[in-house]
PDB file of C-alpha atoms in Angstrom:
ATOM      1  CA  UNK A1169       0.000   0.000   0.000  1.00 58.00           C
ATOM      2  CA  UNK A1170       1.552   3.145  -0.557  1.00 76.00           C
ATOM      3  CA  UNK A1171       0.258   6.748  -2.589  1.00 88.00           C
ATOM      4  CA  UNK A1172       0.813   7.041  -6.401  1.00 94.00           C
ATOM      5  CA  UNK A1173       0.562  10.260  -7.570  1.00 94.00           C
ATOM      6  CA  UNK A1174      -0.531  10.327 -11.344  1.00 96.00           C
ATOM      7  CA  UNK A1175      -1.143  13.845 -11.163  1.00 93.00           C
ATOM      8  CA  UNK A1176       1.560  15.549 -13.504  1.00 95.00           C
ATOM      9  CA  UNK A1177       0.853  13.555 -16.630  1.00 94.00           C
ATOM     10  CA  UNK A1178       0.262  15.336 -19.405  1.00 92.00           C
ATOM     11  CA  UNK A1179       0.694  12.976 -22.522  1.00 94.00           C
ATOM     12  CA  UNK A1180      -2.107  10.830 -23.551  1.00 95.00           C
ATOM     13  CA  UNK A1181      -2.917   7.839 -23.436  1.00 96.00           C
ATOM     14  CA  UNK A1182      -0.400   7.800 -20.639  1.00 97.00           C
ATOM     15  CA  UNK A1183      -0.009   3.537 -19.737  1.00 97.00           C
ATOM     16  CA  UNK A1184       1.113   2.705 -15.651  1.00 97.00           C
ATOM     17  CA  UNK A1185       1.837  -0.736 -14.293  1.00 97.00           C
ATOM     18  CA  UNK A1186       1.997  -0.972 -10.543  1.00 97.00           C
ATOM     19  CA  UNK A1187       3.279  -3.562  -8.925  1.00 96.00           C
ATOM     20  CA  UNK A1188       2.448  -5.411  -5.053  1.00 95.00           C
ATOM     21  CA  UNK A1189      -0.979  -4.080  -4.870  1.00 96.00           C
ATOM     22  CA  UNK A1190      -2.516  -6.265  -1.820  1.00 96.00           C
ATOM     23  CA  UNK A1191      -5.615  -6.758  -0.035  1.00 94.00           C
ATOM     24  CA  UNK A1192      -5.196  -2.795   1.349  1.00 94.00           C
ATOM     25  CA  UNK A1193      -6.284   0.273  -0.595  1.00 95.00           C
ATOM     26  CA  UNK A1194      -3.431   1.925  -2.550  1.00 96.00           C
ATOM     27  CA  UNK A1195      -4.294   5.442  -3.171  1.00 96.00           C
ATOM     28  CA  UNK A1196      -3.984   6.605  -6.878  1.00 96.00           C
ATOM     29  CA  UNK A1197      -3.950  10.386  -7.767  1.00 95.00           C
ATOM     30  CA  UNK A1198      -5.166  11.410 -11.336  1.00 94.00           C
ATOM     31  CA  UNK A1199      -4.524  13.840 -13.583  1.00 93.00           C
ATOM     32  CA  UNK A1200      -6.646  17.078 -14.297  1.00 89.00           C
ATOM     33  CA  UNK A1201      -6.525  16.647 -17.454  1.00 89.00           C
ATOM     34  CA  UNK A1202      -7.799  12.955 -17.813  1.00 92.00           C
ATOM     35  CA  UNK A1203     -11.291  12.277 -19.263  1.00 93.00           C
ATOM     36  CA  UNK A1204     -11.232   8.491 -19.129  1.00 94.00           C
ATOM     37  CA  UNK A1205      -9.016   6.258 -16.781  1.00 96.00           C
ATOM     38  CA  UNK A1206      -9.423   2.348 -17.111  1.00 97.00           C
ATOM     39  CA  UNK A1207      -7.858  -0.058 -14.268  1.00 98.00           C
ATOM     40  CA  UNK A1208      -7.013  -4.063 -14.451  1.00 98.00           C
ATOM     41  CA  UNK A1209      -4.981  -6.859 -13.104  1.00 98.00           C
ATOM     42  CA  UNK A1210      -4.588 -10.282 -13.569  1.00 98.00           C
ATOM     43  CA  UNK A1211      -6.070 -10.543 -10.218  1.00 98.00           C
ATOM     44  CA  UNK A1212      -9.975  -9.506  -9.624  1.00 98.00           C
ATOM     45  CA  UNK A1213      -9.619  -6.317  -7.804  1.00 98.00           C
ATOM     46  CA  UNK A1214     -12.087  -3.862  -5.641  1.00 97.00           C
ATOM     47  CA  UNK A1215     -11.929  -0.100  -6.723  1.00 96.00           C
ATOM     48  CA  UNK A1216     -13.451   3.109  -4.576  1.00 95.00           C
ATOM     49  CA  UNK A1217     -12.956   6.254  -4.378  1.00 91.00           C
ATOM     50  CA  UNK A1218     -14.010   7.286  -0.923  1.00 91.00           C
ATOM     51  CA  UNK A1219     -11.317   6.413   1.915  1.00 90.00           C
ATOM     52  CA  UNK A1220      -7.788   6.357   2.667  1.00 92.00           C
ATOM     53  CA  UNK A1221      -4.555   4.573   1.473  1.00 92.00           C
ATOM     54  CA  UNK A1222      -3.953   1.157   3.521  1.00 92.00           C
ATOM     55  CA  UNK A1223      -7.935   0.582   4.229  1.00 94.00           C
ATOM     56  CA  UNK A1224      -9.751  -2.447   3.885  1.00 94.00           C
ATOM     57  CA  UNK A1225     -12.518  -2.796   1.482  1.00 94.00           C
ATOM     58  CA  UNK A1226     -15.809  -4.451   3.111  1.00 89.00           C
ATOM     59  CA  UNK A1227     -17.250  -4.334   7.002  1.00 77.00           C
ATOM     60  CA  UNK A1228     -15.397  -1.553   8.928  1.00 78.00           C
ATOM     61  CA  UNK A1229     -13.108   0.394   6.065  1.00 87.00           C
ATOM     62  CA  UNK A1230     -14.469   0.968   2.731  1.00 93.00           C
ATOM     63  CA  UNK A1231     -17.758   0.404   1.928  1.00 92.00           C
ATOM     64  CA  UNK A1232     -19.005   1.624  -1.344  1.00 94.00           C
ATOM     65  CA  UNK A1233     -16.432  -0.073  -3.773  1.00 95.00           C
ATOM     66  CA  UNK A1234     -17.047  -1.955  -6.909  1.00 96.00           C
ATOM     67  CA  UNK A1235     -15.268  -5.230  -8.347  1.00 94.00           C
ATOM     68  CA  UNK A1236     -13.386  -5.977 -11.265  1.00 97.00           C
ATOM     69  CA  UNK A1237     -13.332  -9.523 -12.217  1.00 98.00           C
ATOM     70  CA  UNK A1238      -9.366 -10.732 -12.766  1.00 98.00           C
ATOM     71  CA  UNK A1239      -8.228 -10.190 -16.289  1.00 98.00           C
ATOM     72  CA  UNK A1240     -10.724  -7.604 -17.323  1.00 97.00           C
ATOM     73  CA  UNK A1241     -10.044  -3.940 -17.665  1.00 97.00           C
ATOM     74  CA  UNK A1242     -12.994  -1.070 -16.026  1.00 96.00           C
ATOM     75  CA  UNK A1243     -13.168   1.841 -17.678  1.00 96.00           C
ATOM     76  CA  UNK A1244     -14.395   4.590 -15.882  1.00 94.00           C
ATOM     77  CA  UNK A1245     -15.269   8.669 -17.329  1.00 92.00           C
ATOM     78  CA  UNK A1246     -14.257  11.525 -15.384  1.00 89.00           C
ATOM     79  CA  UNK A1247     -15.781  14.385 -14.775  1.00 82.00           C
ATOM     80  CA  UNK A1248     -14.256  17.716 -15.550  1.00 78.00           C
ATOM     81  CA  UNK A1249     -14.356  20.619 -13.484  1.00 71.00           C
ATOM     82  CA  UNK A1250     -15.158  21.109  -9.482  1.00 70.00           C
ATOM     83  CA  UNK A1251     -17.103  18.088  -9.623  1.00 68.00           C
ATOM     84  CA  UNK A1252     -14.453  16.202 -10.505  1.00 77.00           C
ATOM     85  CA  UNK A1253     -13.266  13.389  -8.404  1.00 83.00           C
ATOM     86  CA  UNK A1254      -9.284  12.568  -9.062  1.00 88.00           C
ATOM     87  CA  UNK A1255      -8.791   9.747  -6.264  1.00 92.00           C
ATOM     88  CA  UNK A1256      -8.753   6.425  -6.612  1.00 95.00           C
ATOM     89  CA  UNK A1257      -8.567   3.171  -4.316  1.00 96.00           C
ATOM     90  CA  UNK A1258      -7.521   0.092  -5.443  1.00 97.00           C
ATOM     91  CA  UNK A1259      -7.067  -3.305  -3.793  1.00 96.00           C
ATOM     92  CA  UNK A1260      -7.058  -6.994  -4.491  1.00 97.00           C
ATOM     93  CA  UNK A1261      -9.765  -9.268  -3.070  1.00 95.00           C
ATOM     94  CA  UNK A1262      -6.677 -11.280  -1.990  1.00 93.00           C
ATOM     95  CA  UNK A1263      -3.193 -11.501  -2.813  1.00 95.00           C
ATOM     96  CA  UNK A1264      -1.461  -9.272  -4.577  1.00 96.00           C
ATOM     97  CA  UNK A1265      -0.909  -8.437  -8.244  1.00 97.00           C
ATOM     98  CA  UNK A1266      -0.221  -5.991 -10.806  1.00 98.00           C
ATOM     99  CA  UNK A1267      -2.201  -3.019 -11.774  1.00 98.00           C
ATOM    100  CA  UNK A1268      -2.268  -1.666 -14.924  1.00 98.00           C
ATOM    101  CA  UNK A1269      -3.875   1.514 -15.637  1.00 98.00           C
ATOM    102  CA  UNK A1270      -4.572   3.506 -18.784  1.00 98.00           C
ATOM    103  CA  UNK A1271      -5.164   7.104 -18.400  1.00 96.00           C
ATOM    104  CA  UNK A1272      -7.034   8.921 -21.325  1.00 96.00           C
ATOM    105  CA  UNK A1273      -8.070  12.206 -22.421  1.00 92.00           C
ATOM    106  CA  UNK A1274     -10.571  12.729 -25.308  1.00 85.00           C
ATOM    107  CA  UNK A1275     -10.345  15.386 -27.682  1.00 71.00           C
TER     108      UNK A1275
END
């Protein structure tokens, strides 16, 4: 577990591999500029973006998550603007693996 801050990229489509993601939320800071960002691993993961770096996902730490089936890759809009939320959480439902993340900005 441990912060990655995405925040200065400003190429696109900017591709990120992280490695020893665990069973804790690791913290992921995105870029203003993104419009898109899509997240995978070849391990199913849970992905929020309410909470705090090192939390668990489930009964006492972070409850409103979704799941990403192993292998598969979610791709999720942004908002631009003040409404615009540029954290995510990311953890595996056990183990640990590799996340790969592809951040994108539309013309």
């Amino acid at each position: 577990m441990a912060t990655h801050d995405l925040s200065n990229v400003n190429t696109y489509p900017k591709f990120k591999t992280i490695d020893n993601i665990d069973n804790t939320a690791t913290k992921i800071i995105l870029p203003n500029g993104a419009t898109a960002v899509s997240i995978g691993s070849p391990a199913a993961l849970y992905c929020a973006n309410d909470g705090d770096d090192g939390d668990s996902f489930g009964s006492g730490g972070v409850t409103d998550y979704v799941f990403i089936p192993a292998n598969n890759l979610l791709e999720i809009p942004m908002e631009i603007g003040r409404q615009s939320n540029r954290v995510l959480l990311v953890a595996t439902q056990s183990g640990s693996s590799t996340l790969h993340i592809v951040i994108n900005r539309s013309k």
